[in-house]
Short mmCIF file of C-alpha atoms and ligand atoms in Angstrom, two decimals:
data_model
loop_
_atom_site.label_atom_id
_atom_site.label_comp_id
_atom_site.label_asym_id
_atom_site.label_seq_id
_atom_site.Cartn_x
_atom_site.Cartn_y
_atom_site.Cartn_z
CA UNK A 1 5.46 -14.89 13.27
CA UNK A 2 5.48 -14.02 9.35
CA UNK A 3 4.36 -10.62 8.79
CA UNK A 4 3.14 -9.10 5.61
CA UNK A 5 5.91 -6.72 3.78
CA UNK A 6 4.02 -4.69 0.97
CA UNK A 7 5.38 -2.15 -1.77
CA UNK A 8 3.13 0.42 -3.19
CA UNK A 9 4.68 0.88 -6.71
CA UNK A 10 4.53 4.24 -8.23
CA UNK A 11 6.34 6.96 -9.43
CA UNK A 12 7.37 9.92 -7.08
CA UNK A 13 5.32 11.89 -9.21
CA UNK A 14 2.21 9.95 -8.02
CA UNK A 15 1.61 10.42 -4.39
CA UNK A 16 -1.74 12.47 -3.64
CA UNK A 17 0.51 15.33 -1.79
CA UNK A 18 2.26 15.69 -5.37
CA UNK A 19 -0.22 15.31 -7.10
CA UNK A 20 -1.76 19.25 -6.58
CA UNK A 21 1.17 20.40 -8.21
CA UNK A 22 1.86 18.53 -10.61
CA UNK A 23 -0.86 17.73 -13.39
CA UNK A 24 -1.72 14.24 -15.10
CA UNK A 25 -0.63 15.44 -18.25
CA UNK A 26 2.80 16.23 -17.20
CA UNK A 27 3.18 12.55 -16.16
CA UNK A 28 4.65 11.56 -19.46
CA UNK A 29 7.17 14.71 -19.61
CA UNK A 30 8.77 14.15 -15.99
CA UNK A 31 11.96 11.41 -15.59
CA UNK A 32 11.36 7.84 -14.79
CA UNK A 33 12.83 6.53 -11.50
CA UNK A 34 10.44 3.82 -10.83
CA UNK A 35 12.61 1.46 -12.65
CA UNK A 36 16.01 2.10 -10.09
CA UNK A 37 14.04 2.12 -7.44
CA UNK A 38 12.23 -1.93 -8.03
CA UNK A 39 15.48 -3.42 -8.71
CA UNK A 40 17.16 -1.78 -5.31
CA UNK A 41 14.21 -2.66 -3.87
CA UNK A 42 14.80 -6.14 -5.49
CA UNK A 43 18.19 -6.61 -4.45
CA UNK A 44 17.46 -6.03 -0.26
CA UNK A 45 14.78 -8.43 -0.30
CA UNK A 46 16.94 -11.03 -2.02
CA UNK A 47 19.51 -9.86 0.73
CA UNK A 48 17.25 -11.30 3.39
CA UNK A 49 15.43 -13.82 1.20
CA UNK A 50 12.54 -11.90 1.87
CA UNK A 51 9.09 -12.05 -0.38
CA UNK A 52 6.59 -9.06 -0.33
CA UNK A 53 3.63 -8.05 -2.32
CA UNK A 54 3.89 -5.47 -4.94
CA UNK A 55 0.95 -3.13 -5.50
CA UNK A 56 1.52 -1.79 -9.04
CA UNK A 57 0.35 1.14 -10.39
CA UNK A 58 -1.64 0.31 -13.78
CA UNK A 59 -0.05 3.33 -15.40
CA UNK A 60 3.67 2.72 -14.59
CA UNK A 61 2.64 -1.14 -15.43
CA UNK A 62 1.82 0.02 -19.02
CA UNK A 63 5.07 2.03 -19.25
CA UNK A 64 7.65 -0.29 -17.25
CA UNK A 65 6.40 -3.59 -18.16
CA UNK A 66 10.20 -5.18 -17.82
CA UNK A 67 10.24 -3.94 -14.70
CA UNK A 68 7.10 -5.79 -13.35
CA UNK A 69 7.92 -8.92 -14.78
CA UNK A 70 11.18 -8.86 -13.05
CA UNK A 71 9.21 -8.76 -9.63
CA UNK A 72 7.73 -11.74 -11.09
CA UNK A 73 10.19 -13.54 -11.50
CA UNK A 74 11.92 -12.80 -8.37
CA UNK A 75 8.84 -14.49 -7.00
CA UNK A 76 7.05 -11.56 -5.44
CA UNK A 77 2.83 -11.59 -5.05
CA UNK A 78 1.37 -9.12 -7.41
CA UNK A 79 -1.69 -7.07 -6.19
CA UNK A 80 -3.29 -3.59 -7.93
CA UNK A 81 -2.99 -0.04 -6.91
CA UNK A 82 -5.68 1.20 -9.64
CA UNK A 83 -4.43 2.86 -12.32
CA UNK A 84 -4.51 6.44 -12.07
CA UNK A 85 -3.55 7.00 -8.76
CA UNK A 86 -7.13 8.83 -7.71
CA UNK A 87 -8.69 8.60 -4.26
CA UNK A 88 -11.46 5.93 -4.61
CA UNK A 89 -13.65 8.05 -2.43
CA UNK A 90 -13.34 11.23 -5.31
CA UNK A 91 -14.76 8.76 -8.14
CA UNK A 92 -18.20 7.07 -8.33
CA UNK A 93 -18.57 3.52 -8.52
CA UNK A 94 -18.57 3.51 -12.40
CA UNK A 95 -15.44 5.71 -12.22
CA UNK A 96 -13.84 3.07 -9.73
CA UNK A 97 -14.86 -0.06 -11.77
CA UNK A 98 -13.18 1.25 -15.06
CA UNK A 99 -10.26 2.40 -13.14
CA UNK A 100 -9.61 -1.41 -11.61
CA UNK A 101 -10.55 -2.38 -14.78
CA UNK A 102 -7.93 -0.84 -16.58
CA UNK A 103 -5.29 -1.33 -14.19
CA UNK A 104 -5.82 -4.95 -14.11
CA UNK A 105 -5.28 -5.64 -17.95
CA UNK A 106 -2.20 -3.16 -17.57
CA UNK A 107 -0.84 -5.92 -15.15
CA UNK A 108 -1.94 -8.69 -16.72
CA UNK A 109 -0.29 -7.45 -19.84
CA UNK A 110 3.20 -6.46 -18.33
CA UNK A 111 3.70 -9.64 -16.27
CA UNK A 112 0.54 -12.28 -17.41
CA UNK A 113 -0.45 -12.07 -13.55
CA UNK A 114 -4.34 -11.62 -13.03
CA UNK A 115 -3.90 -9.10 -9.42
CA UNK A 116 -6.17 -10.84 -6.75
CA UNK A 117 -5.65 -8.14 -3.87
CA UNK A 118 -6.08 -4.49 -4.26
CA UNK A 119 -4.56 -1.76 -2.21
CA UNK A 120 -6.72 1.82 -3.05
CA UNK A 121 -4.20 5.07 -3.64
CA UNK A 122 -3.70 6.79 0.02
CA UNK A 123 -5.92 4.10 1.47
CA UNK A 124 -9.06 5.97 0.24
CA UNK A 125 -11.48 3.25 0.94
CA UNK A 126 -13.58 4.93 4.09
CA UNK A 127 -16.60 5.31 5.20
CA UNK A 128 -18.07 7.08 2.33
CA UNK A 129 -16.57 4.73 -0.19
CA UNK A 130 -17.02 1.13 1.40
CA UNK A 131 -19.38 0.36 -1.69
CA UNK A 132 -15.88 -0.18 -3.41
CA UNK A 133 -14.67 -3.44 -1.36
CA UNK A 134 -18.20 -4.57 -3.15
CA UNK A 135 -17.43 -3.40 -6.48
CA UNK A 136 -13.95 -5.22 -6.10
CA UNK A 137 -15.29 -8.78 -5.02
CA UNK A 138 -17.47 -8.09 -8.09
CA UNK A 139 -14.35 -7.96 -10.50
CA UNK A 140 -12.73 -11.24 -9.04
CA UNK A 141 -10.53 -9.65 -6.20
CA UNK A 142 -10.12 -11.70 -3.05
CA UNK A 143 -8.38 -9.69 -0.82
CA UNK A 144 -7.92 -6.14 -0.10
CA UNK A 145 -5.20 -3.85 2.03
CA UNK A 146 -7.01 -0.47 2.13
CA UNK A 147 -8.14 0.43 5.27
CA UNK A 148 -6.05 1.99 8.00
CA UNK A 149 -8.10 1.74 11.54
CA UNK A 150 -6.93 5.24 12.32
CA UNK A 151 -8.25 8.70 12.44
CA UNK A 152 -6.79 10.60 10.07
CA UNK A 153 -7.26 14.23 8.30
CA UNK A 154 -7.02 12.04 4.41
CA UNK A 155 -8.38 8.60 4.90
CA UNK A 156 -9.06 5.74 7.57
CA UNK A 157 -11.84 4.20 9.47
CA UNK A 158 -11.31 4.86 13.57
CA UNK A 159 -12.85 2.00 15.04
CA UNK A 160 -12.58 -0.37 12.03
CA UNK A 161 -11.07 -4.05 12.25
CA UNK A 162 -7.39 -3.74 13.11
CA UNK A 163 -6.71 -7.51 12.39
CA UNK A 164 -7.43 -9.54 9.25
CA UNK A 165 -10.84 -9.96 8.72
CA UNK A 166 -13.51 -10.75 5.79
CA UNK A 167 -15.84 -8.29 4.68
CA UNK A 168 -19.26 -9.94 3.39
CA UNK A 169 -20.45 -7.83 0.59
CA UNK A 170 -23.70 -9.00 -1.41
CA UNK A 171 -20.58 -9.74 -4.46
CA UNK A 172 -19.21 -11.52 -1.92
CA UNK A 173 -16.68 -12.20 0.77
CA UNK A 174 -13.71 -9.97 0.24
CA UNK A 175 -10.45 -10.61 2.81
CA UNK A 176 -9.72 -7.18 4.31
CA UNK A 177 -6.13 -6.52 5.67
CA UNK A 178 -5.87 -3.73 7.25
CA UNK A 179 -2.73 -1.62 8.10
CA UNK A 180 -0.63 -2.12 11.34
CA UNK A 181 -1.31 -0.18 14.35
CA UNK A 182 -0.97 -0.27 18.38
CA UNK A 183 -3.64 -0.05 20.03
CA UNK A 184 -2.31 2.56 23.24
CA UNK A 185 -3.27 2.18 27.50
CA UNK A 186 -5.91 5.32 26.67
CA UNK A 187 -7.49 3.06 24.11
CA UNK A 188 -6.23 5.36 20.90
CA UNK A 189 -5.02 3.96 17.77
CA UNK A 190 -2.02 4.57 16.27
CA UNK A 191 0.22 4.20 13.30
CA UNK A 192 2.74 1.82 12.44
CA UNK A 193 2.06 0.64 9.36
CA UNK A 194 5.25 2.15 7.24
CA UNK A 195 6.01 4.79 4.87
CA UNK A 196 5.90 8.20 6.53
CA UNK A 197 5.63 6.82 9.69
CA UNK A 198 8.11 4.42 9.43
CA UNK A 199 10.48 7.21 7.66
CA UNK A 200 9.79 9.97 10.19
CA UNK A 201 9.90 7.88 13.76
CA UNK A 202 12.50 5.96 15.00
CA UNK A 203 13.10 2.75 14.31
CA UNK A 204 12.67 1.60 17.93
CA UNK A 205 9.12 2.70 17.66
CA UNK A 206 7.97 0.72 14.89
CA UNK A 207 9.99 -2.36 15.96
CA UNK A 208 8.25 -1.74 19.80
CA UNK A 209 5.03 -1.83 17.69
CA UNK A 210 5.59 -5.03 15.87
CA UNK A 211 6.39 -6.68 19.17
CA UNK A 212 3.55 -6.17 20.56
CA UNK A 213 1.35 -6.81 17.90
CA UNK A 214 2.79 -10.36 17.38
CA UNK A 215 3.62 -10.99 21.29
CA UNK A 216 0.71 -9.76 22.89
CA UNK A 217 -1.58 -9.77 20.98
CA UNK A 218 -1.01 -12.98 18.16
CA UNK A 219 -1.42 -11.13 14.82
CA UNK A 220 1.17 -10.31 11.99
CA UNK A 221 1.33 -7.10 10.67
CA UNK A 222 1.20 -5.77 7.38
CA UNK A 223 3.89 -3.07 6.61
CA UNK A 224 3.96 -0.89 3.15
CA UNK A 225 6.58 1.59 1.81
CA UNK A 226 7.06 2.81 -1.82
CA UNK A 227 10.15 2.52 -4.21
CA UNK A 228 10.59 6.62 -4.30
CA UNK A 229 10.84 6.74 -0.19
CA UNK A 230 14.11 4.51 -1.06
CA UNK A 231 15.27 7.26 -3.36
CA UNK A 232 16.78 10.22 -2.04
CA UNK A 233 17.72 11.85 -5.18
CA UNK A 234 13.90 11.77 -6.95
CA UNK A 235 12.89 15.14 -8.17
CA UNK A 236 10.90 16.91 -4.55
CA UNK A 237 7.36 18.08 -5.98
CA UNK A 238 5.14 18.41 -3.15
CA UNK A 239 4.26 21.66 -2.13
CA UNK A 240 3.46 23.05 1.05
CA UNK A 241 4.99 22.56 4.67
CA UNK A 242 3.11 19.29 5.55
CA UNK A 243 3.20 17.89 2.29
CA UNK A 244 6.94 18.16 1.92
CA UNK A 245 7.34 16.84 5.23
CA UNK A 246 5.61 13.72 4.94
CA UNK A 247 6.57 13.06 1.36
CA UNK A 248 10.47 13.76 2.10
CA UNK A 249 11.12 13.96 5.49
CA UNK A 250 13.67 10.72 6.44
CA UNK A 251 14.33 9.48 2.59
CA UNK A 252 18.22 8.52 3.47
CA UNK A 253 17.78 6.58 6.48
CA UNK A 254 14.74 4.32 5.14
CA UNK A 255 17.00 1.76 3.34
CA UNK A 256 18.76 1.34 6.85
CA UNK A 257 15.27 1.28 8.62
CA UNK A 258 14.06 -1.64 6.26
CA UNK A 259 17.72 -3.56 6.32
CA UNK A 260 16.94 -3.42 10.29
CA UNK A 261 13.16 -4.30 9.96
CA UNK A 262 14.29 -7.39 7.99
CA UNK A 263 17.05 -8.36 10.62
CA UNK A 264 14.95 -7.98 13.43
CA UNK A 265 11.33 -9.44 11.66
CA UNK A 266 10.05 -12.27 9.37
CA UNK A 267 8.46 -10.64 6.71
CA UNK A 268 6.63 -12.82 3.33
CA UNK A 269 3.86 -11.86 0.91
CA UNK A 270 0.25 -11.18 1.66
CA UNK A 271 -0.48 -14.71 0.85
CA UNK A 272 1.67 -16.21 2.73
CA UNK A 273 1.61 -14.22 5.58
CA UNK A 274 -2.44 -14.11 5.68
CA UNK A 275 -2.93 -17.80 4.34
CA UNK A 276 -6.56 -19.06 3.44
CA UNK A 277 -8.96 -20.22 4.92
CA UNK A 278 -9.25 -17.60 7.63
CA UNK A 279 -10.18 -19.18 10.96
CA UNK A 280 -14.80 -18.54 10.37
CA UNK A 281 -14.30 -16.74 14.40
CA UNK A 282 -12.46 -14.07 12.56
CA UNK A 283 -14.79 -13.60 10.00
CA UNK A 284 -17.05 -10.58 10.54
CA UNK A 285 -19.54 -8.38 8.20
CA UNK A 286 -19.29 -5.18 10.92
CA UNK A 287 -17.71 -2.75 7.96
CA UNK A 288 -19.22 -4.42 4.96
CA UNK A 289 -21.30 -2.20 3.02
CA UNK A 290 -24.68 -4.14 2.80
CA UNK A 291 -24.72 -2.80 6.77
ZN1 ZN B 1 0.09 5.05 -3.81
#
């Protein structure tokens, strides 16, 4: 089973538990890494022959353009992760739609790729800001990898869709992909999906979580990390207990985790991984936000 291997690119600087302590106009001042980070990131998924999609950032797409077009041409799917980095749910729609906006001609000036799939900063698309998956098949996007089906003190949807499914909005049909998760015997939802969960567990529980997903119950996953968890030696701005603890806890061992993941999984873009047309028995309008 091909399962969908995604890369939210941004600067370490960019993560919403940095982003308290460190203000937007600082962004310019503070060292690059982003760069380092793609082209190791690059280099293991040649390793395995392995294609993923790349969520960029609009800002480090103005900035790094070189860098985007060599995921390009390594043959990568390119998808947007807005430009500014702010929870979708903290702007209004106008705020949103300028946002996407901009980030898409950022991309399609670094790399001449128009994004068609959209991942929101800290999965911020919930419950109060489902008008966005609207908003977005408005501008032309087609798919969409916001929503985690988990309960969670920052963002998700409990109960939501844990399986590819399209979202009918009155823009549209958009094709929502949510993050992985096991579903447990006491009916709870939990994690799997990557980054700090896939940093801070063990490896055994996110490869148990994969097999069941595709064995039992017939659906690929879709997986997401970002270039500065690869990077032990980034600058550590979070502040706070928590914060540093899921920003930084596990950096050295996630290039081993992924090597492993790679081994042990097939992994490909969302395109290929989610092909079109989806089955119509999957397609549902339960979390679309004309309900
Ligand atoms: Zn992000």
């Amino acid at each position: 089973m091909l399962n969908a291997l995604t890369v939210d690119v941004e600067e370490y600087f960019h993560p919403t538990e940095v982003q308290s302590g460190v203000d937007i106009r600082q962004w310019d001042t503070l060292p690059s890494r982003v760069g380092d980070e793609v082209s190791r990131i690059l280099d293991l998924f040649e390793s395995h022959k392995t294609k993923a999609t790349f969520f960029i950032l609009g800002w480090v797409a103005q900035r790094h353009p070189a860098t985007i077009r060599a995921i390009v041409s390594a043959g990568h799917e390119i998808g947007c992760h807005s430009y500014f980095h702010r929870l979708v749910y903290s702007l209004s729609p106008d705020e949103f739609r300028r946002d996407t906006r901009q980030a898409v001609a950022a991309i399609e000036d670094a790399c001449g790729v128009t994004p068609r799939a959209y991942r929101a900063p800290s999965y911020s698309i919930t419950n109060e800001s489902l008008w966005a998956l609207e908003i977005l098949a408005e501008e032309g996007f087609t798919e969409d990898s916001s929503i985690y089906p988990i309960a969670h003190d920052r963002y998700g949807i409990p109960g939501a869709h844990r399986h590819v499914n399209v979202v009918e909005t009155r823009s549209g049909p958009i094709k929502e992909i949510p993050i992985a998760t096991v579903k447990l015997s006491n009916g709870h939802v939990a994690p799997i999906g990557g980054g700090g969960y896939l940093r801070l567990l063990p490896y055994r529980y996110t490869a148990a979580g994969i097999r069941r997903v595709n064995g039992d119950e017939g659906q690929p996953v879709c997986i997401y990390f970002h270039p500065w968890e690869i990077d032990p030696d980034a600058p550590r701005l979070a502040r706070g207990v928590i914060a540093r603890t899921r920003t930084y806890l596990g950096l050295k061992r996630m290039t081993g985790k992924l090597d492993r993941l790679m081994d042990d999984f097939l992994f490909s873009s969302i395109a290929e991984a989610y092909p079109t047309p989806l089955l119509s028995s999957r397609s549902v309008s339960a979390a679309g936000p004309t309900a």
